[in-house]
Short mmCIF file of C-alpha atoms in Angstrom, two decimals:
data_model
loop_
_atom_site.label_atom_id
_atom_site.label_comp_id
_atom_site.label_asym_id
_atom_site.label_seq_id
_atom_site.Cartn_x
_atom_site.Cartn_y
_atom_site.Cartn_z
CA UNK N 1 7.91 -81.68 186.29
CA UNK N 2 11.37 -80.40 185.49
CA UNK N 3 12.67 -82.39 188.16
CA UNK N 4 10.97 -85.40 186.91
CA UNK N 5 12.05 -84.73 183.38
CA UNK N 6 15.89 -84.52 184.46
CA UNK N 7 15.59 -87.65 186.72
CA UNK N 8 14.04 -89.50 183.27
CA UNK N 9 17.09 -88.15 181.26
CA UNK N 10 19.68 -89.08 183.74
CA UNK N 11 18.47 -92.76 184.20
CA UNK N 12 17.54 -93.29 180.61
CA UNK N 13 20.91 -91.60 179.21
CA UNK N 14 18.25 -89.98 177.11
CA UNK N 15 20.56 -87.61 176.00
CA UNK N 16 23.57 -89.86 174.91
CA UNK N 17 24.14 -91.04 171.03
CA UNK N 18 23.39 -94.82 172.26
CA UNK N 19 20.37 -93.89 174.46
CA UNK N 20 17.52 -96.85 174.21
CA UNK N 21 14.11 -95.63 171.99
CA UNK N 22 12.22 -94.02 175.17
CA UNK N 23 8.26 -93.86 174.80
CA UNK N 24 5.94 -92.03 177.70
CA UNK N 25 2.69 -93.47 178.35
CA UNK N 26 0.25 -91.47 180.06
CA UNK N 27 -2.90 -93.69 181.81
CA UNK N 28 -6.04 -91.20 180.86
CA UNK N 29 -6.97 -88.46 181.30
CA UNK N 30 -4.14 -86.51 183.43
CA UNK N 31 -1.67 -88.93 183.14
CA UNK N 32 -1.64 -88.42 179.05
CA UNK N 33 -1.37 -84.50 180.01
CA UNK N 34 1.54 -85.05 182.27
CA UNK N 35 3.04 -87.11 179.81
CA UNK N 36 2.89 -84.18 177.32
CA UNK N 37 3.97 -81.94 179.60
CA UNK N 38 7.33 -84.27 180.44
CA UNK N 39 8.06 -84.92 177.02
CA UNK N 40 7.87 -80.41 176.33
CA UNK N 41 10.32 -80.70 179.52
CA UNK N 42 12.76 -83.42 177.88
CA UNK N 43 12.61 -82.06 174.59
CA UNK N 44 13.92 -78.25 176.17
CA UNK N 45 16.30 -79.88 177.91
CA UNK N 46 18.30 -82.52 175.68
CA UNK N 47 16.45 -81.29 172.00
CA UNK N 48 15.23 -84.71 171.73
CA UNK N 49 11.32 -85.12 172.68
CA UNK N 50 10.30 -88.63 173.22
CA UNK N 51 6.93 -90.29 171.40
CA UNK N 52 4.19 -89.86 174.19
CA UNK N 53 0.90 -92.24 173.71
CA UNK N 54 -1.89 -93.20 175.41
CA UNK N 55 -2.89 -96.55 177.37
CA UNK N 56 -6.28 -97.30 178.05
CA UNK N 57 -6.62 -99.63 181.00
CA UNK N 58 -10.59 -99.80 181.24
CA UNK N 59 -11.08 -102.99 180.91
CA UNK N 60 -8.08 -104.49 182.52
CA UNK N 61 -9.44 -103.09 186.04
CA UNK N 62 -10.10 -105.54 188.26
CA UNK N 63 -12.97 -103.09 190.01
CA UNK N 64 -15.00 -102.62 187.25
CA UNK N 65 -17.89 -104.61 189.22
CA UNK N 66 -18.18 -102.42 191.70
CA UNK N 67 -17.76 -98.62 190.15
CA UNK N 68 -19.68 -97.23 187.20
CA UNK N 69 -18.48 -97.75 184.08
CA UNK N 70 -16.19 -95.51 182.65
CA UNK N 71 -16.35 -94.20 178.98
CA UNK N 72 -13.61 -95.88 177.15
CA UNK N 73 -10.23 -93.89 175.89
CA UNK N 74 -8.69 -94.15 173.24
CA UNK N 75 -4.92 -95.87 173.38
CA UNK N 76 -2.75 -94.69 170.86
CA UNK N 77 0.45 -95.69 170.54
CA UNK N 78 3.53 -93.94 169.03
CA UNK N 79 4.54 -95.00 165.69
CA UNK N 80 7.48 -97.75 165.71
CA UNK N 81 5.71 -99.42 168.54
CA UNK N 82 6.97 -99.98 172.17
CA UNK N 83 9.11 -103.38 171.08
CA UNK N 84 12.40 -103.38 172.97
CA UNK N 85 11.54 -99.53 174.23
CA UNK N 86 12.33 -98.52 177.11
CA UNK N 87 8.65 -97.31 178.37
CA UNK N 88 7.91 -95.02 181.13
CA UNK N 89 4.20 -95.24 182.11
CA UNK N 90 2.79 -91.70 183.53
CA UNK N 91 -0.32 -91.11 185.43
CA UNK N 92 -1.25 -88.37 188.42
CA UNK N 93 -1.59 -90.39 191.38
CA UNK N 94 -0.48 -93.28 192.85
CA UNK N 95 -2.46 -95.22 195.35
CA UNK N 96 -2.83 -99.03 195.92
CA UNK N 97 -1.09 -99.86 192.39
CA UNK N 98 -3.96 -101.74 191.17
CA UNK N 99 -4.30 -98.78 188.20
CA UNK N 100 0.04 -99.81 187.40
CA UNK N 101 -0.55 -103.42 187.40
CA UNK N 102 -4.47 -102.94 184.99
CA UNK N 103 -1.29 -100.81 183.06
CA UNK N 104 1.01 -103.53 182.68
CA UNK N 105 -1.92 -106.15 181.86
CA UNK N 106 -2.88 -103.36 178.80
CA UNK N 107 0.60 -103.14 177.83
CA UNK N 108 1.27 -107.14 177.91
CA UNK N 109 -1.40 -106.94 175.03
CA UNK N 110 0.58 -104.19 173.01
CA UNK N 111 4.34 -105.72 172.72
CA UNK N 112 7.45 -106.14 174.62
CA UNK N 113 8.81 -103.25 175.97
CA UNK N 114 12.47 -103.32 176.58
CA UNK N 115 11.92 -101.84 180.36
CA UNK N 116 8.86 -100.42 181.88
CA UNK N 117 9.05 -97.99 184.33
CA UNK N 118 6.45 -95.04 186.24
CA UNK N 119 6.84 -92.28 186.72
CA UNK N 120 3.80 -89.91 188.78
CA UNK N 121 3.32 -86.27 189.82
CA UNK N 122 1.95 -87.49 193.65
CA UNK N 123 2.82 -90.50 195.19
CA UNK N 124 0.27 -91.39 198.73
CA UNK N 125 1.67 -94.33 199.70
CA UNK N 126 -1.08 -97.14 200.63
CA UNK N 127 0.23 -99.65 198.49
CA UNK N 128 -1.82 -102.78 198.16
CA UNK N 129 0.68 -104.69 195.71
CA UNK N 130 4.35 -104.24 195.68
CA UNK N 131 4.90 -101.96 193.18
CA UNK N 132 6.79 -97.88 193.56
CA UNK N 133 7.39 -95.28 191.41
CA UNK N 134 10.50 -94.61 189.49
CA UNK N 135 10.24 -90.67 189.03
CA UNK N 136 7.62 -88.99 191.50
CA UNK N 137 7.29 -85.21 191.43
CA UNK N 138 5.74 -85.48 195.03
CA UNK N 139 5.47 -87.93 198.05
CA UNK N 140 2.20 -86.80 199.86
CA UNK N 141 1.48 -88.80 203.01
CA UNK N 142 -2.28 -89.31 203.31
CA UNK N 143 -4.88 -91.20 205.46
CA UNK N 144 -6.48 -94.22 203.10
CA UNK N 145 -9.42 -92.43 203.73
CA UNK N 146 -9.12 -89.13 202.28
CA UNK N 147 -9.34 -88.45 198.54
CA UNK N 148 -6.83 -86.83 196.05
CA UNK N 149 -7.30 -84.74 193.39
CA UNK N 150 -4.98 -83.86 190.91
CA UNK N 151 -6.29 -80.95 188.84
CA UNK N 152 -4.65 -79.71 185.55
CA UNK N 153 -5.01 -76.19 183.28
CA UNK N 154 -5.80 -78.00 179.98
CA UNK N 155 -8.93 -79.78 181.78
CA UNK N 156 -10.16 -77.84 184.99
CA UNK N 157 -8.30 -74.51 184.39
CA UNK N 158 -5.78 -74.76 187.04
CA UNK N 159 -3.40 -76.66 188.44
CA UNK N 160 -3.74 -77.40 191.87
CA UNK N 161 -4.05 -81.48 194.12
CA UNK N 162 -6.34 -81.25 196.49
CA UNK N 163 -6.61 -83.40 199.73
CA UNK N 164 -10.40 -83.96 200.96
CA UNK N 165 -11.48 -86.25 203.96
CA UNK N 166 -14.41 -88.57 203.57
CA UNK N 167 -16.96 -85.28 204.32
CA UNK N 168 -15.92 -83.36 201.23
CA UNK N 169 -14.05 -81.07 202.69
CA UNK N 170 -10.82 -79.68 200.78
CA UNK N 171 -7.10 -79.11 201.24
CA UNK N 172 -5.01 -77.79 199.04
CA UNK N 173 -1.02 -79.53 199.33
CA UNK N 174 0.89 -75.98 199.69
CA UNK N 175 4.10 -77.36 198.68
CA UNK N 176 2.80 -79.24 194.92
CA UNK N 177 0.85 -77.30 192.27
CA UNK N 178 0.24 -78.67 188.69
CA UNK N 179 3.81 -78.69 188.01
CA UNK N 180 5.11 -81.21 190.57
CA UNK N 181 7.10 -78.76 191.55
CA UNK N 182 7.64 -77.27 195.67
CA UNK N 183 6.02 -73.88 195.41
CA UNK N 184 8.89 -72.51 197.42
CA UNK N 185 11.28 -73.37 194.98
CA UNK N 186 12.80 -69.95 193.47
CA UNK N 187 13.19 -71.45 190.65
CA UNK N 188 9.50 -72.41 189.80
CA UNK N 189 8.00 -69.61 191.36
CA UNK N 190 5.71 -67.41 188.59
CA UNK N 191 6.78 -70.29 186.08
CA UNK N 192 3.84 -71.63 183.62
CA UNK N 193 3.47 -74.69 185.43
CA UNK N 194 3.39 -76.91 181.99
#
């Protein structure tokens, strides 16, 4: 996460005097968490912590024939609006896209964001529309087949992804915990990973 919080200062200029209005996003439930958590990063770094909301892209999805339906979250969206902000959008995972682009339709419907970009903690690859990831904490090369699972301390107690295969069975990624961090990284090592 700190890595992914520098990257966001350095591209936004977050830290200069004529630095655009810069508004996370998180896509519930762990990307609003992670969004928190990179906004705590941005503010110890620069003093400055950006508004963090949350968009609810429900009933955007293009899937929702097929799955169960899912409870509906609340969006909330920082006061002053996202008009002519630059938006980063943050969730855990990202897989074919089709959650990004449900996320644009949902944020078509809220105003006109300067600049949207996305930033997530694990990246698989699998891309079904041609979308990518400005800030990922993680590339994680995966079969299409396998699940994975991004868990976080404020809602399972731990933070830990998890790889399974289509039987159940579980992996843990040795080099990403919670933090998006490489767990040999001196630097993160015995760190809080929020």
């Amino acid at each position: 996460m700190s890595r992914m919080a520098h990257q966001i200062i350095e591209k936004t200029a977050l830290d200069s005097a004529d630095a655009p209005r810069v508004v996370l996003l998180g896509i519930p439930t762990r990307g609003t968490t992670l969004a928190e958590r990179l906004a705590e990063r941005i503010e110890t770094f620069t003093g400055v912590r950006p508004p963090v909301g949350s968009l609810d892209i429900t009933l955007y999805r293009d899937d929702l024939r097929g799955k169960p339906h899912r409870p509906l979250e609340r969006t909330s969206v920082p006061s002053g609006g996202i008009d002519d902000a630059l938006v980063v959008l943050v969730d855990d995972v990202l897989f074919s896209g089709r959650t990004v682009r449900s996320a644009l339709d949902a944020l078509r419907d809220l105003g006109r964001p300067r600049a949207v970009q996305l930033a997530v903690l694990v990246d698989r690859g699998h891309r079904e529309l041609p979308l990518r990831a400005d800030y990922v904490g993680k590339n994680v090369p995966t079969a299409r087949t396998e699940d994975v699972s991004v868990q976080l301390v404020e809602h399972d107690g731990h933070d830990r992804v998890s790889i399974s295969d289509g039987s159940g069975a579980r992996r843990s990624d040795p080099e990403v915990d919670g933090s998006g961090a490489r767990r040999s990284d001196p630097e993160e090592d015995g760190k809080d990973a929020r």
